[in-house]
Amino acid sequence: MSRAERSRYVTIRAVIIGILIMPVNLYWIIIAKEPYHYQSVPISFALLYNVVFIMSVLVFINSLLRRFFRKGTLNQGELLTIHVILCFTTTVGGMDMMQILPCVMEHAFGFATPENEWENLFHRYIPEWLSVRDQSVLEPYYNGDSSFYNPKYIYAWLKPALVWSSFVFALVFVMLCVNVIIRKSWVEQSKLSFPIIQLPLEMTRAKCSPFKNRLIWIGIAISGGIALINGLHSLHPVIPQLRILPNYHNLSKYFHNKPWNAIGWTPVGVIPSIVGLSFFMPLDLSFSCWVFYLLWKMQRILFSAIGTKVMSVVTSHNIAFLNQQTFGAVMGIAVICLWLSRDHFKKLVQGLFGKDSEAYGAGEPVRYENAILGLAAGGAFLFFFSWGVGMKLWVVVVFFVLYYAFALSITRLRAELGAPVHDFHATGPDQIMTEVFGTRMLGGRTL
């Protein structure tokens, strides 16, 4: 894509519209999590339904305006720019990212009691500039009946919030630099299918309005009707419930004796949106998903039969060390991704030190030289930040190498398979490094 073509897509008005919609989008994902303590909607699925809904409204308004004003309406590139902005703010501002960060900043001090002895155990390891520890600030934070717009409260939260924001910015900035470096290999050379982008592409096409397609309305009526009926059932139990979702049907309840009861939670059901998304998945990769899922269940049964103790799925040392197997698989995917892109990296390096750097990097949104400099600068910031907090130097290097290997593997899964969810509980670098090296070797401040 040339610079002129990009300028028609990433326009100032598209960015402004995305920024104006951003508060509404963030408010939605906060409210969506309210009814339950750990409700993962709406950001646990690859196709973010809040973004899909907002984009549907935007496309509908844009289609109406196009009838009266042939020029001046948003083109497909501008709509996709808004889509990217909303997706980005949803993931960064959602669950397990910025929504959980304020809790990390204060929880160790707000829930410290004489009985749990947290103050003696690890408070000294947490820097003051990363935490909120003033009890006179935390008490109204928990109990309410107060306003945040108090100079004392703002000052207590401002410094750690700004420091952590800089950390999150660097964390995501490094990922964006990696995206710039591998884009040509994945998009133009490997030609990955990117299943989850197919719906936004179809929605934003100017010559093909999705609102005129009867099949789309039939699909919306079926999936939306099921959700509507079940929602009405929760308000008025006299309305019958359509129990087709997986959480209503757990096969493990039919197995009470060993070794079959080791199968664990095995939900079976239909999620209409996931059924639709699965049609975009490559057949061989979709086949691998459920085959290895069954293999995972078979391992649980087999190891129970030979006498291995069965533990919960979310604990680290569960039966057959399945979480450790998952970690190895994720690292394997990362290594394979890098190996498959070896020719691209070779040409990239040759271009950096040769005369044809402009030729190979032509059309890229960011020059490879700038992306590599950004990667180095962001990585250095993360390194010195973690070192300043008190982590050991070798731990910082190993941790972030494993962390970004996870990010690379998840991105590849999204780009090639379009998997709607990924579930890597107790398989992250924090758990694995603790198990491999031990807590004494890591030390209290690093932990």
Short mmCIF file of C-alpha atoms in Angstrom, two decimals:
data_model
loop_
_atom_site.label_atom_id
_atom_site.label_comp_id
_atom_site.label_asym_id
_atom_site.label_seq_id
_atom_site.Cartn_x
_atom_site.Cartn_y
_atom_site.Cartn_z
CA MET A 1 0.00 0.00 0.00
CA SER A 2 1.44 3.36 -0.98
CA ARG A 3 1.65 6.38 1.29
CA ALA A 4 -1.11 8.08 -0.72
CA GLU A 5 -3.45 5.13 -0.25
CA ARG A 6 -2.78 5.05 3.49
CA SER A 7 -3.58 8.74 3.76
CA ARG A 8 -7.06 8.04 2.37
CA TYR A 9 -7.67 5.37 5.01
CA VAL A 10 -6.11 6.69 8.22
CA THR A 11 -7.63 10.15 8.11
CA ILE A 12 -7.95 12.78 10.81
CA ARG A 13 -11.74 12.52 10.88
CA ALA A 14 -11.60 8.73 11.28
CA VAL A 15 -9.25 9.08 14.23
CA ILE A 16 -11.43 11.80 15.78
CA ILE A 17 -14.59 9.69 15.41
CA GLY A 18 -12.80 6.70 16.98
CA ILE A 19 -11.64 8.83 19.92
CA LEU A 20 -15.15 10.26 20.44
CA ILE A 21 -16.68 6.77 20.53
CA MET A 22 -13.92 5.48 22.82
CA PRO A 23 -15.53 6.58 26.16
CA VAL A 24 -18.83 4.92 25.24
CA ASN A 25 -16.99 1.74 24.30
CA LEU A 26 -14.97 1.68 27.54
CA TYR A 27 -18.08 2.37 29.63
CA TRP A 28 -19.77 -0.59 27.93
CA ILE A 29 -17.00 -3.08 28.76
CA ILE A 30 -16.92 -1.90 32.38
CA ILE A 31 -20.69 -2.24 32.83
CA ALA A 32 -20.73 -5.61 31.03
CA LYS A 33 -18.52 -7.05 33.77
CA GLU A 34 -20.61 -5.70 36.65
CA PRO A 35 -23.27 -8.41 37.14
CA TYR A 36 -20.74 -11.09 38.08
CA HIS A 37 -17.45 -11.08 39.92
CA TYR A 38 -15.54 -12.67 37.06
CA GLN A 39 -17.67 -12.28 33.98
CA SER A 40 -15.37 -12.29 30.99
CA VAL A 41 -17.63 -10.54 28.50
CA PRO A 42 -17.23 -8.78 26.19
CA ILE A 43 -13.52 -9.16 25.53
CA SER A 44 -12.90 -12.90 25.90
CA PHE A 45 -13.88 -13.67 22.32
CA ALA A 46 -11.75 -12.75 19.33
CA LEU A 47 -14.65 -10.95 17.62
CA LEU A 48 -15.38 -8.27 20.20
CA TYR A 49 -19.16 -8.05 20.12
CA ASN A 50 -19.28 -4.54 21.53
CA VAL A 51 -17.10 -3.36 18.63
CA VAL A 52 -19.18 -5.32 16.11
CA PHE A 53 -22.37 -3.68 17.41
CA ILE A 54 -20.91 -0.16 17.40
CA MET A 55 -19.53 -0.68 13.90
CA SER A 56 -22.92 -1.98 12.71
CA VAL A 57 -24.58 1.22 13.93
CA LEU A 58 -21.84 3.31 12.34
CA VAL A 59 -22.10 1.47 9.00
CA PHE A 60 -25.89 1.88 9.05
CA ILE A 61 -25.62 5.64 9.66
CA ASN A 62 -22.94 5.92 6.99
CA SER A 63 -25.18 4.05 4.49
CA LEU A 64 -28.04 6.46 5.15
CA LEU A 65 -25.79 9.47 4.66
CA ARG A 66 -24.45 8.00 1.43
CA ARG A 67 -27.96 8.17 -0.06
CA PHE A 68 -28.07 11.93 0.40
CA PHE A 69 -24.40 12.82 0.13
CA ARG A 70 -22.46 10.83 -2.46
CA LYS A 71 -19.23 12.46 -1.35
CA GLY A 72 -17.98 13.08 2.14
CA THR A 73 -19.10 9.81 3.74
CA LEU A 74 -16.65 7.42 5.34
CA ASN A 75 -14.89 4.98 3.04
CA GLN A 76 -13.96 1.40 3.94
CA GLY A 77 -10.45 2.31 5.07
CA GLU A 78 -11.75 4.97 7.47
CA LEU A 79 -14.33 2.58 8.91
CA LEU A 80 -11.63 -0.05 9.43
CA THR A 81 -9.46 2.57 11.14
CA ILE A 82 -12.29 3.24 13.60
CA HIS A 83 -12.69 -0.53 14.03
CA VAL A 84 -9.01 -0.90 14.93
CA ILE A 85 -9.20 1.98 17.43
CA LEU A 86 -12.20 0.42 19.18
CA CYS A 87 -10.62 -3.05 19.24
CA PHE A 88 -7.40 -1.64 20.64
CA THR A 89 -9.10 0.35 23.40
CA THR A 90 -11.29 -2.65 24.28
CA THR A 91 -8.38 -5.03 24.76
CA VAL A 92 -6.11 -2.58 26.57
CA GLY A 93 -8.90 -1.17 28.72
CA GLY A 94 -10.60 -4.49 29.36
CA MET A 95 -10.42 -7.40 31.74
CA ASP A 96 -6.96 -8.71 32.69
CA MET A 97 -5.37 -5.46 31.50
CA MET A 98 -6.21 -1.94 32.68
CA GLN A 99 -9.36 -3.02 34.54
CA ILE A 100 -7.30 -5.15 36.90
CA LEU A 101 -4.38 -2.74 37.26
CA PRO A 102 -5.96 -0.47 39.94
CA CYS A 103 -6.59 -3.56 42.06
CA VAL A 104 -2.94 -4.56 41.73
CA MET A 105 -1.89 -1.09 42.85
CA GLU A 106 -3.79 -1.18 46.14
CA HIS A 107 -4.89 -4.73 47.01
CA ALA A 108 -1.79 -5.74 48.99
CA PHE A 109 -2.34 -2.81 51.37
CA GLY A 110 -6.12 -2.56 51.41
CA PHE A 111 -6.54 -6.22 52.39
CA ALA A 112 -3.60 -6.46 54.78
CA THR A 113 -4.61 -7.53 58.27
CA PRO A 114 -2.73 -8.48 61.46
CA GLU A 115 -3.86 -12.07 60.85
CA ASN A 116 -2.42 -12.53 57.34
CA GLU A 117 0.77 -10.59 58.24
CA TRP A 118 1.14 -9.25 54.71
CA GLU A 119 2.87 -6.15 56.04
CA ASN A 120 5.69 -8.22 57.52
CA LEU A 121 5.81 -10.71 54.65
CA PHE A 122 6.15 -8.58 51.53
CA HIS A 123 5.13 -4.92 51.91
CA ARG A 124 8.80 -3.92 52.05
CA TYR A 125 9.32 -5.41 48.57
CA ILE A 126 6.69 -3.18 46.89
CA PRO A 127 7.96 0.30 45.91
CA GLU A 128 5.88 3.21 47.15
CA TRP A 129 5.84 4.83 43.70
CA LEU A 130 4.02 1.80 42.28
CA SER A 131 1.30 1.43 44.90
CA VAL A 132 -1.47 3.15 46.83
CA ARG A 133 -1.04 2.38 50.53
CA ASP A 134 -2.63 5.29 52.42
CA GLN A 135 -5.47 3.77 54.47
CA SER A 136 -7.31 7.08 54.62
CA VAL A 137 -7.48 6.93 50.82
CA LEU A 138 -8.28 3.23 50.54
CA GLU A 139 -11.09 3.23 53.12
CA PRO A 140 -13.46 5.48 51.09
CA TYR A 141 -12.29 3.63 47.95
CA TYR A 142 -13.76 0.41 49.36
CA ASN A 143 -16.69 1.74 51.36
CA GLY A 144 -17.97 4.42 48.97
CA ASP A 145 -20.01 7.40 50.22
CA SER A 146 -17.26 9.66 48.91
CA SER A 147 -16.04 11.26 45.70
CA PHE A 148 -12.83 10.59 43.85
CA TYR A 149 -12.58 14.29 42.97
CA ASN A 150 -10.71 15.12 46.13
CA PRO A 151 -7.17 16.52 45.85
CA LYS A 152 -5.92 14.04 48.46
CA TYR A 153 -7.33 11.04 46.59
CA ILE A 154 -6.18 12.27 43.18
CA TYR A 155 -2.66 12.90 44.42
CA ALA A 156 -2.44 9.43 46.01
CA TRP A 157 -3.45 7.70 42.78
CA LEU A 158 -1.81 10.03 40.26
CA LYS A 159 1.84 9.06 40.63
CA PRO A 160 1.45 5.24 40.50
CA ALA A 161 -1.15 5.57 37.73
CA LEU A 162 1.23 7.59 35.55
CA VAL A 163 4.14 5.24 36.25
CA TRP A 164 2.12 2.14 35.44
CA SER A 165 0.67 3.82 32.34
CA SER A 166 4.19 4.37 31.03
CA PHE A 167 4.92 0.69 31.60
CA VAL A 168 1.77 -0.41 29.76
CA PHE A 169 2.53 2.00 26.92
CA ALA A 170 6.02 0.51 26.48
CA LEU A 171 4.64 -3.03 26.74
CA VAL A 172 2.14 -2.47 23.91
CA PHE A 173 4.53 -0.30 21.88
CA VAL A 174 7.01 -3.18 21.67
CA MET A 175 4.21 -5.43 20.38
CA LEU A 176 3.34 -2.89 17.68
CA CYS A 177 6.99 -2.77 16.59
CA VAL A 178 7.03 -6.56 16.34
CA ASN A 179 3.86 -6.38 14.21
CA VAL A 180 5.57 -3.99 11.81
CA ILE A 181 8.56 -6.32 11.49
CA ILE A 182 6.58 -9.51 10.80
CA ARG A 183 3.69 -8.03 8.78
CA LYS A 184 5.17 -8.65 5.33
CA SER A 185 6.07 -12.25 6.19
CA TRP A 186 2.60 -13.15 7.45
CA VAL A 187 0.42 -11.09 5.11
CA GLU A 188 2.25 -11.07 1.78
CA GLN A 189 4.50 -14.14 1.90
CA SER A 190 2.67 -16.71 4.05
CA LYS A 191 -0.71 -15.16 3.13
CA LEU A 192 -2.43 -16.08 6.38
CA SER A 193 -6.21 -16.05 6.26
CA PHE A 194 -6.94 -13.76 9.26
CA PRO A 195 -10.42 -15.27 9.83
CA ILE A 196 -11.60 -12.79 12.47
CA ILE A 197 -11.15 -9.81 10.13
CA GLN A 198 -13.51 -11.22 7.50
CA LEU A 199 -16.67 -9.90 9.15
CA PRO A 200 -15.39 -6.30 9.57
CA LEU A 201 -14.19 -6.35 5.95
CA GLU A 202 -17.61 -7.43 4.69
CA MET A 203 -19.45 -4.98 6.94
CA THR A 204 -17.48 -2.00 5.67
CA ARG A 205 -17.59 -2.75 1.94
CA ALA A 206 -19.27 0.16 0.13
CA LYS A 207 -20.79 -1.90 -2.70
CA CYS A 208 -22.14 -4.67 -0.50
CA SER A 209 -24.33 -3.52 2.34
CA PRO A 210 -24.83 -6.30 4.92
CA PHE A 211 -28.21 -4.83 5.83
CA LYS A 212 -29.59 -5.91 2.44
CA ASN A 213 -28.58 -9.54 2.88
CA ARG A 214 -31.46 -11.76 4.03
CA LEU A 215 -29.15 -14.50 5.27
CA ILE A 216 -27.48 -12.08 7.65
CA TRP A 217 -30.84 -11.07 9.11
CA ILE A 218 -31.81 -14.73 9.47
CA GLY A 219 -28.57 -15.39 11.35
CA ILE A 220 -29.14 -12.37 13.59
CA ALA A 221 -32.71 -13.49 14.26
CA ILE A 222 -31.63 -17.01 15.27
CA SER A 223 -28.65 -16.15 17.48
CA GLY A 224 -30.16 -12.94 18.82
CA GLY A 225 -33.50 -14.65 19.42
CA ILE A 226 -31.89 -17.34 21.54
CA ALA A 227 -30.07 -14.73 23.63
CA LEU A 228 -33.23 -12.63 23.95
CA ILE A 229 -35.37 -15.55 25.10
CA ASN A 230 -32.81 -16.64 27.68
CA GLY A 231 -32.46 -13.06 28.88
CA LEU A 232 -36.23 -12.78 29.31
CA HIS A 233 -36.18 -16.10 31.18
CA SER A 234 -33.77 -14.65 33.75
CA LEU A 235 -36.25 -11.81 34.35
CA HIS A 236 -39.46 -13.85 34.03
CA PRO A 237 -38.88 -17.57 34.80
CA VAL A 238 -42.27 -18.44 33.31
CA ILE A 239 -40.69 -17.97 29.88
CA PRO A 240 -39.00 -21.26 28.85
CA GLN A 241 -35.24 -21.32 28.59
CA LEU A 242 -33.32 -22.56 25.55
CA ARG A 243 -30.53 -24.57 27.17
CA ILE A 244 -28.21 -24.97 24.21
CA LEU A 245 -25.11 -23.23 25.58
CA PRO A 246 -22.18 -25.39 26.76
CA ASN A 247 -22.40 -24.25 30.39
CA TYR A 248 -25.73 -26.09 30.69
CA HIS A 249 -24.37 -29.48 29.62
CA ASN A 250 -21.34 -30.87 31.43
CA LEU A 251 -20.49 -34.45 30.48
CA SER A 252 -18.39 -35.00 33.60
CA LYS A 253 -21.52 -35.28 35.75
CA TYR A 254 -22.24 -38.63 34.10
CA PHE A 255 -18.91 -40.13 35.21
CA HIS A 256 -18.69 -40.91 38.92
CA ASN A 257 -16.14 -43.71 39.12
CA LYS A 258 -12.40 -43.75 38.55
CA PRO A 259 -10.68 -43.28 36.20
CA TRP A 260 -13.49 -41.74 34.11
CA ASN A 261 -14.30 -39.05 36.66
CA ALA A 262 -10.88 -37.52 35.95
CA ILE A 263 -12.25 -36.19 32.66
CA GLY A 264 -13.02 -32.90 34.41
CA TRP A 265 -15.30 -30.15 33.17
CA THR A 266 -16.37 -31.13 29.64
CA PRO A 267 -19.05 -28.77 28.33
CA VAL A 268 -21.00 -29.66 25.22
CA GLY A 269 -23.32 -27.22 23.50
CA VAL A 270 -23.79 -24.67 20.75
CA ILE A 271 -22.75 -21.02 20.69
CA PRO A 272 -24.17 -19.57 17.45
CA SER A 273 -21.53 -16.87 17.08
CA ILE A 274 -18.72 -19.43 17.47
CA VAL A 275 -20.39 -21.72 14.94
CA GLY A 276 -20.39 -18.87 12.43
CA LEU A 277 -16.78 -17.96 13.17
CA SER A 278 -15.68 -21.59 12.75
CA PHE A 279 -16.62 -21.47 9.06
CA PHE A 280 -13.74 -19.04 8.53
CA MET A 281 -11.22 -21.37 10.19
CA PRO A 282 -8.93 -23.50 8.02
CA LEU A 283 -10.25 -27.05 8.11
CA ASP A 284 -7.01 -28.72 9.20
CA LEU A 285 -6.50 -26.30 12.08
CA SER A 286 -10.11 -26.60 13.19
CA PHE A 287 -9.65 -30.39 13.14
CA SER A 288 -6.54 -30.07 15.32
CA CYS A 289 -8.43 -28.06 17.94
CA TRP A 290 -10.95 -30.69 18.88
CA VAL A 291 -8.61 -33.66 18.34
CA PHE A 292 -6.07 -32.31 20.82
CA TYR A 293 -8.88 -31.33 23.17
CA LEU A 294 -9.95 -34.99 23.25
CA LEU A 295 -6.31 -36.02 23.67
CA TRP A 296 -6.09 -33.72 26.67
CA LYS A 297 -9.13 -35.44 28.23
CA MET A 298 -7.69 -38.88 27.45
CA GLN A 299 -4.50 -37.97 29.28
CA ARG A 300 -6.46 -37.06 32.39
CA ILE A 301 -8.25 -40.41 32.34
CA LEU A 302 -5.05 -42.36 31.59
CA PHE A 303 -3.01 -40.80 34.37
CA SER A 304 -5.87 -41.30 36.81
CA ALA A 305 -5.97 -44.98 35.82
CA ILE A 306 -2.29 -45.44 36.64
CA GLY A 307 -2.66 -43.76 40.02
CA THR A 308 -1.56 -40.16 39.45
CA LYS A 309 -3.32 -37.71 41.76
CA VAL A 310 -5.96 -35.57 40.06
CA MET A 311 -6.03 -31.88 40.88
CA SER A 312 -7.94 -28.86 39.65
CA VAL A 313 -7.47 -27.64 36.08
CA VAL A 314 -6.41 -24.15 37.16
CA THR A 315 -3.72 -25.36 39.55
CA SER A 316 -0.27 -25.58 38.12
CA HIS A 317 0.58 -29.17 39.02
CA ASN A 318 -2.53 -30.82 37.65
CA ILE A 319 -2.77 -34.32 36.30
CA ALA A 320 -0.23 -35.18 33.59
CA PHE A 321 1.27 -31.68 33.96
CA LEU A 322 -1.10 -30.42 31.28
CA ASN A 323 -0.33 -26.76 31.95
CA GLN A 324 3.35 -27.46 31.47
CA GLN A 325 2.53 -29.23 28.19
CA THR A 326 0.56 -26.17 27.13
CA PHE A 327 3.52 -23.94 27.89
CA GLY A 328 5.76 -26.14 25.76
CA ALA A 329 3.24 -26.06 22.91
CA VAL A 330 3.02 -22.26 23.02
CA MET A 331 6.81 -21.93 22.99
CA GLY A 332 6.93 -24.41 20.10
CA ILE A 333 4.48 -22.31 18.09
CA ALA A 334 6.61 -19.21 18.71
CA VAL A 335 9.77 -20.96 17.52
CA ILE A 336 8.00 -22.30 14.41
CA CYS A 337 6.68 -18.81 13.63
CA LEU A 338 10.20 -17.39 13.72
CA TRP A 339 11.58 -20.30 11.68
CA LEU A 340 8.96 -19.94 8.95
CA SER A 341 9.85 -16.25 8.67
CA ARG A 342 13.61 -16.87 8.43
CA ASP A 343 13.82 -15.80 4.76
CA HIS A 344 12.01 -12.58 5.59
CA PHE A 345 14.39 -11.83 8.46
CA LYS A 346 17.36 -12.61 6.24
CA LYS A 347 16.21 -10.14 3.59
CA LEU A 348 15.37 -7.60 6.28
CA VAL A 349 18.89 -7.78 7.73
CA GLN A 350 20.43 -7.63 4.25
CA GLY A 351 18.32 -4.58 3.49
CA LEU A 352 19.40 -2.83 6.69
CA PHE A 353 23.08 -3.18 5.87
CA GLY A 354 22.80 -3.09 2.07
CA LYS A 355 21.69 -0.72 -0.62
CA ASP A 356 18.22 -2.21 -1.16
CA SER A 357 16.74 -1.38 2.24
CA GLU A 358 14.27 1.01 0.63
CA ALA A 359 13.20 -1.60 -1.93
CA TYR A 360 12.41 -4.39 0.55
CA GLY A 361 10.71 -2.10 3.05
CA ALA A 362 8.74 -0.14 0.46
CA GLY A 363 5.08 0.20 1.32
CA GLU A 364 5.50 -0.54 5.02
CA PRO A 365 3.67 1.83 7.37
CA VAL A 366 6.87 2.24 9.40
CA ARG A 367 10.44 1.83 8.17
CA TYR A 368 12.11 -1.32 9.44
CA GLU A 369 14.94 0.75 10.90
CA ASN A 370 12.49 2.77 12.97
CA ALA A 371 10.60 -0.35 14.08
CA ILE A 372 13.82 -2.00 15.27
CA LEU A 373 14.87 1.18 17.09
CA GLY A 374 11.43 1.35 18.70
CA LEU A 375 11.69 -2.30 19.70
CA ALA A 376 15.10 -1.69 21.27
CA ALA A 377 13.97 1.49 23.05
CA GLY A 378 10.78 -0.09 24.38
CA GLY A 379 12.64 -3.20 25.48
CA ALA A 380 15.27 -1.10 27.25
CA PHE A 381 12.54 0.84 29.08
CA LEU A 382 10.90 -2.38 30.27
CA PHE A 383 14.28 -3.76 31.31
CA PHE A 384 15.32 -0.75 33.39
CA PHE A 385 11.81 -0.30 34.79
CA SER A 386 11.74 -3.89 36.08
CA TRP A 387 15.31 -3.63 37.31
CA GLY A 388 14.44 -0.41 39.14
CA VAL A 389 11.51 -2.15 40.81
CA GLY A 390 13.94 -4.75 42.17
CA MET A 391 13.83 -7.72 39.80
CA LYS A 392 17.04 -9.60 39.12
CA LEU A 393 18.55 -8.78 35.74
CA TRP A 394 18.53 -12.31 34.34
CA VAL A 395 14.91 -12.76 35.47
CA VAL A 396 13.86 -9.62 33.58
CA VAL A 397 15.39 -10.93 30.35
CA VAL A 398 13.93 -14.43 30.65
CA PHE A 399 10.51 -13.17 31.72
CA PHE A 400 9.99 -10.76 28.83
CA VAL A 401 11.39 -13.19 26.25
CA LEU A 402 8.80 -15.74 27.39
CA TYR A 403 6.09 -13.07 27.63
CA TYR A 404 6.54 -11.86 24.07
CA ALA A 405 6.85 -15.44 22.85
CA PHE A 406 3.37 -15.96 24.30
CA ALA A 407 2.15 -12.78 22.57
CA LEU A 408 3.65 -13.96 19.26
CA SER A 409 1.98 -17.38 19.53
CA ILE A 410 -1.43 -15.92 20.42
CA THR A 411 -1.18 -13.49 17.51
CA ARG A 412 -0.35 -16.35 15.17
CA LEU A 413 -3.34 -18.32 16.45
CA ARG A 414 -5.57 -15.33 15.77
CA ALA A 415 -4.07 -14.68 12.32
CA GLU A 416 -4.01 -18.26 11.03
CA LEU A 417 -6.71 -20.12 12.96
CA GLY A 418 -9.00 -17.36 14.18
CA ALA A 419 -9.55 -19.20 17.46
CA PRO A 420 -12.28 -17.30 19.31
CA VAL A 421 -10.71 -17.92 22.72
CA HIS A 422 -7.47 -19.05 24.27
CA ASP A 423 -7.20 -20.41 27.79
CA PHE A 424 -3.67 -20.35 29.22
CA HIS A 425 -4.35 -20.29 32.96
CA ALA A 426 -1.33 -21.22 35.08
CA THR A 427 0.90 -21.45 32.00
CA GLY A 428 2.39 -17.95 31.94
CA PRO A 429 6.06 -17.15 32.51
CA ASP A 430 5.40 -16.13 36.13
CA GLN A 431 4.10 -19.60 37.04
CA ILE A 432 6.54 -21.59 34.91
CA MET A 433 9.64 -19.66 36.06
CA THR A 434 8.63 -20.09 39.70
CA GLU A 435 8.34 -23.84 39.20
CA VAL A 436 11.57 -24.23 37.22
CA PHE A 437 13.88 -22.01 39.27
CA GLY A 438 12.16 -22.09 42.66
CA THR A 439 11.19 -19.20 44.90
CA ARG A 440 14.53 -19.05 46.75
CA MET A 441 16.52 -18.59 43.56
CA LEU A 442 14.20 -15.80 42.39
CA GLY A 443 14.12 -13.99 45.72
CA GLY A 444 11.41 -12.10 47.53
CA ARG A 445 11.74 -8.76 45.72
CA THR A 446 11.68 -10.40 42.28
CA LEU A 447 8.59 -12.41 43.22
#
